[in-house]
Coordinates of C-alpha atoms in Angstrom, one line a residue:
L16 CA -13.5 97.6 5.5
L17 CA -13.2 101.1 4.0
I18 CA -9.4 101.3 4.3
P19 CA -7.7 100.4 0.9
A20 CA -4.7 98.8 2.6
Y21 CA -6.9 96.2 4.2
Q22 CA -9.0 95.8 1.0
A23 CA -5.8 94.9 -0.8
T24 CA -4.8 92.3 1.8
G25 CA -8.2 90.7 1.2
L26 CA -7.4 90.2 -2.5
L27 CA -3.8 89.3 -2.5
M28 CA -2.5 86.0 -0.9
T29 CA 0.3 87.5 1.2
I30 CA 1.2 87.3 4.9
D31 CA -0.1 90.8 5.6
G32 CA -3.8 89.7 5.8
P33 CA -3.4 87.1 8.6
Y34 CA -0.7 89.2 10.2
V35 CA -3.0 92.2 10.6
A36 CA -5.8 89.9 11.8
C37 CA -3.5 88.7 14.6
W38 CA -2.5 92.3 15.4
V39 CA -6.2 93.2 15.9
L40 CA -6.9 90.0 17.9
A41 CA -3.9 90.8 20.2
C42 CA -5.3 94.3 20.8
L43 CA -8.7 92.9 21.7
C44 CA -7.1 90.4 24.1
A45 CA -5.0 93.2 25.7
W46 CA -8.2 95.3 26.0
R47 CA -10.1 92.4 27.7
W48 CA -7.1 91.8 30.0
W49 CA -7.1 95.4 31.0
E50 CA -10.9 95.5 31.4
T51 CA -11.4 92.4 33.5
D52 CA -11.6 92.5 37.3
S53 CA -11.1 88.8 38.0
S54 CA -7.8 86.9 38.3
A55 CA -9.1 84.1 36.2
G56 CA -10.1 86.5 33.5
A57 CA -6.7 88.1 33.6
I58 CA -4.9 84.8 33.2
R59 CA -7.3 83.7 30.4
W60 CA -6.9 86.9 28.4
S61 CA -3.2 87.2 29.0
A62 CA -2.7 83.6 27.6
A63 CA -4.9 84.5 24.6
L64 CA -2.7 87.6 24.0
G65 CA 0.4 85.5 24.0
A66 CA -1.1 83.1 21.5
A67 CA -2.2 86.0 19.2
L68 CA 1.2 87.6 19.3
G69 CA 2.9 84.2 18.7
V70 CA 0.8 83.3 15.7
G71 CA 1.2 86.8 14.4
F72 CA 5.0 86.4 14.8
L73 CA 4.9 83.3 12.6
F74 CA 3.4 85.4 9.9
K75 CA 5.5 88.5 10.3
Y76 CA 8.2 89.3 12.9
T77 CA 7.2 93.0 13.1
I78 CA 4.3 92.1 15.4
L79 CA 7.0 92.4 18.1
L80 CA 6.6 96.2 17.7
L81 CA 3.1 95.9 19.1
I82 CA 4.5 94.7 22.5
P83 CA 6.1 98.0 23.6
G84 CA 2.8 99.7 22.5
L85 CA 0.7 97.5 24.7
V86 CA 3.1 98.1 27.6
L87 CA 2.7 101.8 27.1
F88 CA -1.0 101.4 27.0
A89 CA -1.1 99.5 30.3
W90 CA 1.1 102.2 31.9
A91 CA -1.1 105.0 30.6
M92 CA -4.2 103.3 32.0
R93 CA -2.6 102.2 35.3
R94 CA -4.7 104.5 37.5
R95 CA -7.9 102.8 36.5
K96 CA -6.5 99.5 37.8
E97 CA -5.2 101.2 41.0
E98 CA -8.8 102.4 41.7
A99 CA -10.3 99.0 41.0
P100 CA -11.8 97.0 44.0
R101 CA -9.2 94.2 43.6
S102 CA -6.3 96.6 43.4
R103 CA -4.6 95.0 46.4
S104 CA -4.2 91.8 44.5
G105 CA -3.7 93.5 41.2
F106 CA 0.1 93.2 41.2
F107 CA 0.0 89.5 41.7
A108 CA -2.6 89.0 39.0
T109 CA -0.7 91.2 36.7
A110 CA 2.6 89.3 37.4
V111 CA 0.8 85.9 36.7
G112 CA -0.8 87.3 33.6
V113 CA 2.6 88.5 32.2
A114 CA 4.1 85.1 33.0
C115 CA 1.3 83.3 31.2
C116 CA 1.5 85.6 28.2
T117 CA 5.3 85.1 28.0
V118 CA 5.2 81.3 28.3
V119 CA 2.5 80.9 25.6
F120 CA 4.2 83.4 23.3
A121 CA 7.6 81.6 23.7
A122 CA 6.0 78.2 23.1
V123 CA 4.3 79.4 19.9
I124 CA 7.4 81.0 18.4
S125 CA 9.8 78.2 19.5
P126 CA 10.1 76.5 16.1
V127 CA 11.4 79.8 14.6
I128 CA 13.9 80.3 17.4
I129 CA 15.1 76.6 17.3
W130 CA 15.5 76.7 13.5
N131 CA 17.4 80.0 13.5
A132 CA 19.7 78.9 16.3
R133 CA 20.5 75.7 14.4
E134 CA 21.1 77.5 11.1
G135 CA 23.2 80.4 12.5
W136 CA 20.4 83.0 12.7
P137 CA 19.8 83.7 9.0
T138 CA 16.6 85.7 9.9
V139 CA 18.6 88.2 11.9
A140 CA 21.1 88.5 9.0
H141 CA 18.3 89.0 6.6
L142 CA 16.6 91.8 8.6
L143 CA 19.9 93.5 9.2
G144 CA 20.6 93.3 5.5
H145 CA 17.5 95.4 4.7
V146 CA 19.3 98.5 6.1
G147 CA 22.8 97.5 5.3
A148 CA 23.8 97.0 8.9
A149 CA 26.9 95.1 10.1
G150 CA 26.2 91.4 10.4
G151 CA 23.5 91.5 7.7
D152 CA 23.4 89.4 4.5
R153 CA 24.2 92.5 2.4
P154 CA 27.9 93.2 3.1
D155 CA 28.0 95.3 -0.1
L156 CA 25.5 97.8 1.6
A157 CA 27.2 97.5 5.0
A158 CA 30.5 98.7 3.4
E159 CA 28.9 101.8 2.0
K160 CA 28.7 105.1 3.8
W161 CA 25.4 106.3 5.1
S162 CA 23.4 108.3 2.6
Y163 CA 19.9 109.6 2.6
D164 CA 17.4 110.3 -0.1
P165 CA 14.4 112.4 1.0
K166 CA 12.3 110.6 -1.6
W167 CA 12.3 107.5 0.7
T168 CA 10.5 109.4 3.4
L169 CA 8.2 111.3 1.1
E170 CA 7.2 108.1 -0.7
L171 CA 6.4 106.3 2.5
V172 CA 4.3 109.2 3.9
G173 CA 2.5 109.7 0.6
S174 CA 1.8 105.9 0.2
Q175 CA 0.2 105.9 3.7
I176 CA -2.1 108.7 2.8
G177 CA -3.2 106.8 -0.3
F178 CA -3.4 103.4 1.5
V179 CA -5.6 104.8 4.4
G180 CA -7.3 107.8 2.8
P181 CA -9.6 110.2 4.6
M182 CA -10.0 107.7 7.4
L183 CA -6.5 108.8 8.4
A184 CA -7.8 112.2 9.3
L185 CA -10.8 110.7 11.0
M186 CA -8.5 108.6 13.2
G187 CA -6.4 111.7 14.1
L188 CA -9.5 113.6 15.1
A189 CA -10.7 110.7 17.2
L190 CA -7.4 110.4 19.0
R191 CA -7.4 114.1 19.7
R192 CA -10.9 114.1 21.1
G193 CA -10.3 110.8 22.9
F194 CA -7.5 112.3 24.9
A195 CA -9.7 115.3 26.0
R196 CA -10.7 115.5 29.6
S197 CA -14.4 115.5 28.6
A198 CA -14.0 112.0 27.0
D199 CA -15.6 109.1 28.9
E200 CA -13.7 106.1 30.0
V201 CA -14.3 103.9 27.0
F202 CA -13.5 106.6 24.5
R203 CA -10.3 107.5 26.5
G204 CA -9.3 103.9 26.7
A205 CA -9.9 103.3 23.0
A206 CA -7.9 106.4 22.1
R207 CA -4.9 105.3 24.2
L208 CA -5.0 101.8 22.9
G209 CA -5.2 103.0 19.3
L210 CA -2.3 105.5 19.8
W211 CA 0.1 103.3 21.7
A212 CA -0.6 100.2 19.7
G213 CA 0.2 102.0 16.4
A214 CA 2.9 104.4 17.5
P215 CA 5.9 102.1 17.7
I216 CA 5.5 100.5 14.3
L217 CA 4.7 103.8 12.5
A218 CA 7.6 105.5 14.2
F219 CA 10.0 102.6 13.4
Y220 CA 9.3 102.6 9.7
F221 CA 9.3 106.4 9.5
V222 CA 12.8 106.4 11.0
L223 CA 13.9 103.5 8.8
T224 CA 13.3 105.7 5.7
F225 CA 16.3 107.8 6.8
F226 CA 18.5 104.7 6.2
A227 CA 16.8 102.7 3.4
E228 CA 13.8 102.7 1.0
G229 CA 10.7 101.3 2.6
E230 CA 7.6 99.5 1.2
A231 CA 4.1 101.0 1.4
N232 CA 2.6 97.9 3.1
W233 CA 5.2 97.6 6.0
P234 CA 3.4 99.9 8.6
I235 CA -0.2 99.1 7.7
A236 CA -0.9 97.1 10.9
G237 CA -0.3 100.3 12.9
Y238 CA -3.7 101.7 11.9
A239 CA -5.7 98.6 12.9
A240 CA -6.3 99.6 16.5
M241 CA -6.9 103.3 15.6
I242 CA -10.1 102.2 13.9
A243 CA -11.6 101.7 17.4
P244 CA -11.5 105.3 18.5
A245 CA -12.6 106.5 15.1
A246 CA -15.6 104.2 15.3
V247 CA -16.4 105.5 18.8
L248 CA -16.2 109.0 17.5
V249 CA -18.6 108.4 14.6
A250 CA -21.0 106.3 16.8
R251 CA -21.2 109.0 19.4
S252 CA -21.4 112.0 17.1
R253 CA -25.2 111.8 16.5
P254 CA -26.3 113.7 14.6
L255 CA -23.0 113.8 12.8
K256 CA -21.5 117.2 12.9
N257 CA -18.6 118.7 10.9
P258 CA -15.8 117.8 10.6
V259 CA -16.9 114.3 11.6
R260 CA -19.6 114.2 9.0
G261 CA -17.4 115.3 6.2
L262 CA -14.5 112.9 7.1
W263 CA -17.0 110.0 7.5
H264 CA -18.7 110.6 4.2
W265 CA -15.3 111.1 2.4
S266 CA -14.1 107.8 4.0
I267 CA -17.1 105.9 2.7
G268 CA -16.8 107.3 -0.8
Y269 CA -13.0 106.7 -0.9
G270 CA -13.3 103.2 0.4
L271 CA -16.1 102.2 -2.0
A272 CA -14.2 103.8 -5.0
T273 CA -10.9 102.0 -4.2
G274 CA -12.7 98.7 -3.4
I275 CA -14.5 98.7 -6.7
G276 CA -11.3 99.8 -8.4
L277 CA -9.3 96.9 -6.9
M278 CA -11.9 94.4 -8.1
L279 CA -11.6 95.9 -11.6
I280 CA -7.8 95.8 -11.8
V281 CA -7.8 92.8 -14.2
P282 CA -9.9 94.4 -16.9
A283 CA -8.2 97.7 -16.3
S284 CA -4.8 96.1 -17.2
H285 CA -6.1 95.5 -20.7
L286 CA -7.2 99.1 -21.4
P287 CA -5.2 101.3 -23.8
V288 CA -2.8 103.9 -22.3
V289 CA -3.7 103.2 -18.6
G290 CA -3.2 99.4 -18.8
K291 CA 0.6 99.7 -18.9
Y292 CA 0.5 101.4 -15.5
V293 CA -1.3 98.5 -13.8
P294 CA 1.4 96.2 -12.3
L295 CA -0.5 93.0 -13.1
H296 CA 2.6 91.4 -14.7
R297 CA 3.8 90.6 -11.2
F298 CA 0.8 88.4 -10.6
S299 CA -0.4 87.1 -14.0
G300 CA 1.0 84.9 -16.7
W301 CA 2.7 82.4 -14.4
R302 CA 0.2 79.6 -15.1
D303 CA 1.1 79.7 -18.8
T304 CA 4.9 79.9 -18.0
A305 CA 4.6 77.0 -15.6
M306 CA 2.9 74.9 -18.3
K307 CA 5.6 75.9 -20.8
V308 CA 8.3 74.9 -18.4
Y309 CA 6.5 71.6 -17.7
E310 CA 6.3 70.8 -21.4
V311 CA 10.0 71.5 -21.8
A312 CA 10.8 69.3 -18.8
E313 CA 8.7 66.4 -20.1
A314 CA 10.0 66.6 -23.7
S315 CA 12.3 63.9 -24.8
P316 CA 15.9 65.1 -24.8
A317 CA 17.6 65.4 -28.2
D318 CA 20.7 63.5 -27.0
G319 CA 18.7 60.4 -26.0
S320 CA 19.5 60.6 -22.3
E321 CA 16.8 59.6 -19.9
S322 CA 17.8 61.6 -16.8
E323 CA 14.9 63.0 -14.8
P324 CA 14.8 66.8 -15.3
F325 CA 14.5 69.4 -12.5
V326 CA 13.7 73.1 -12.6
I327 CA 15.9 76.1 -11.5
A328 CA 14.5 79.6 -11.5
R329 CA 16.5 82.8 -11.5
R330 CA 14.7 84.5 -8.5
Y331 CA 13.0 83.2 -5.4
D332 CA 9.6 84.7 -6.4
A333 CA 9.7 82.9 -9.8
T334 CA 10.7 79.7 -7.9
A335 CA 7.6 79.9 -5.7
R336 CA 5.2 80.6 -8.6
L337 CA 6.6 77.8 -10.7
A338 CA 6.4 75.4 -7.7
F339 CA 2.7 76.4 -7.2
Y340 CA 1.5 76.3 -10.8
M341 CA 3.4 73.4 -12.3
P342 CA 1.5 70.1 -12.4
G343 CA 2.4 67.9 -9.5
R344 CA 3.8 70.8 -7.5
P345 CA 7.5 69.7 -7.8
S346 CA 10.4 71.0 -5.8
V347 CA 11.8 74.0 -7.8
F348 CA 15.3 75.2 -7.1
C349 CA 16.4 78.9 -6.8
A350 CA 19.5 80.3 -8.4
G351 CA 19.2 83.8 -6.8
P352 CA 22.3 83.7 -4.4
Y353 CA 24.5 82.3 -7.2
M354 CA 23.6 85.3 -9.3
G355 CA 24.2 88.0 -6.7
D356 CA 20.9 87.9 -4.8
R357 CA 20.5 87.4 -1.0
K358 CA 19.8 84.0 0.3
S359 CA 16.2 82.8 0.7
S360 CA 14.4 79.9 2.4
Y361 CA 15.3 77.8 -0.6
D362 CA 18.9 77.8 0.5
F363 CA 18.3 76.1 3.8
F364 CA 16.3 72.9 3.1
P365 CA 17.6 69.6 1.6
D366 CA 14.9 69.2 -1.1
T367 CA 16.0 72.5 -2.8
D368 CA 19.8 72.2 -2.2
L369 CA 21.6 72.7 -5.5
H370 CA 24.7 71.0 -4.0
A371 CA 22.8 67.7 -3.7
K372 CA 24.7 64.7 -5.3
E373 CA 21.4 63.3 -6.7
L374 CA 21.2 66.2 -9.2
I375 CA 24.6 65.5 -10.8
G376 CA 24.3 64.5 -14.5
R377 CA 20.6 65.4 -14.8
R378 CA 18.9 67.8 -17.1
A379 CA 17.9 71.2 -15.7
V380 CA 15.2 73.4 -17.1
L381 CA 16.4 77.0 -16.5
V382 CA 13.9 79.9 -16.2
G383 CA 15.0 83.5 -16.5
A384 CA 18.5 85.2 -16.9
S385 CA 20.6 84.3 -20.0
A386 CA 22.4 81.2 -21.3
E387 CA 25.7 82.9 -20.5
Q388 CA 24.7 83.6 -16.9
W389 CA 23.6 80.0 -16.4
A390 CA 26.8 78.7 -17.8
E391 CA 28.8 81.0 -15.6
V392 CA 27.4 80.0 -12.2
F393 CA 26.7 76.3 -12.8
R394 CA 28.6 73.6 -14.6
F395 CA 26.8 72.1 -17.6
E396 CA 27.9 70.2 -20.7
R397 CA 26.0 72.8 -22.6
V398 CA 23.0 75.2 -22.3
E399 CA 20.3 75.1 -25.0
A400 CA 17.7 77.8 -25.5
R401 CA 14.0 77.0 -25.7
E402 CA 11.2 79.2 -26.9
A403 CA 10.3 81.8 -24.3
G404 CA 7.0 81.6 -22.5
A405 CA 5.0 84.6 -21.5
G406 CA 8.0 86.8 -22.1
R407 CA 10.2 84.7 -19.8
A408 CA 13.3 82.9 -21.1
V409 CA 13.6 79.1 -20.8
Y410 CA 16.7 77.1 -21.3
V411 CA 17.8 73.5 -20.8
G412 CA 21.1 72.7 -19.1
V413 CA 22.4 69.3 -20.1
G414 CA 24.6 67.3 -17.7
Y415 CA 24.3 69.4 -14.5
G416 CA 27.6 69.4 -12.6
G417 CA 26.8 71.5 -9.6
P418 CA 27.5 75.1 -8.8
A419 CA 30.7 76.6 -10.3
A420 CA 33.6 77.6 -8.1
G421 CA 33.0 80.8 -6.2
G422 CA 29.3 80.3 -5.6
P423 CA 27.5 80.3 -2.3
T424 CA 28.6 77.5 0.1
K425 CA 26.2 74.8 1.2

């Protein structure tokens, strides 16, 4: 609760919150599976692990990076299993548990696999496109030679220090003491689980910064299991002694300060000088824009035509916000790939297909970009400007004729 990265996921409606929750749940199931001495318990917890990993995968595919970490944890703790009373049957129970985990995991993620196989694996192309690899959906990046900007690595490392705060140092101290010979079994197990669960994803995104610019939130799940050894260290350091006392107190202060600061982000955005540095424009103003777009769509056309209007937004994020805030929650179309962006989910489903014959001849309310850009990528009889709402341009395209030649194929 004191880690700013997780405080932010509690305030913003993104996939990171439930994804991290599934990561923690998977670590708990793995711990219970390792801890149990019964075959029934092993099967039960291994199946639960497969479910947690599967649901987490539906939120964010990078939960796959937890799997090698859990395998390394099991390997590091194998001696404890070998010394258990049921060690003779341990191999069979482990094999059955792995099978149960795999079957449940495969069943949960099967919709994603089936859809990708049917559509030509666009998810793989999207992920490869992030780093400009061959086969990705960014051929412009794939054609470029490798180049590295040290700022990418420094920004990711700096953002992690800010996102986790003094708790990062407390975690490091806990891991070091948890690996000491004097540590008891629980402390040693928690330290190994924390280290191996987080190491693959942290290492992966660190290496990624040598090829592309990363985002601060990408590796935050890697710290989730490291909270356990930190908690053990604090709980067993009674009375608290330096440096544990100092790190713990600094973690409390930092966590409270950032938590209160996050809750005050809206009024802070209206303050002079500092307000312009608060990126609230990414989240606010869309209700007003959506109402403006709705009013334009519902207005009677000047040419007397009665065609039912539909809405096209310049980017996928604007498309999603308009679809959420507009009355009636209509299907909103995305023009991103027609204007040089990568494909998004809007390009793979029939209700947002800009090639649909049902759209021909209708009026289109266009949000973002410029009138010249809209006329270049789509066929219209004419494009008329409307008053901008909340700083966002709105136009009306009369007589929609489909994408212009040279645009993305269906």
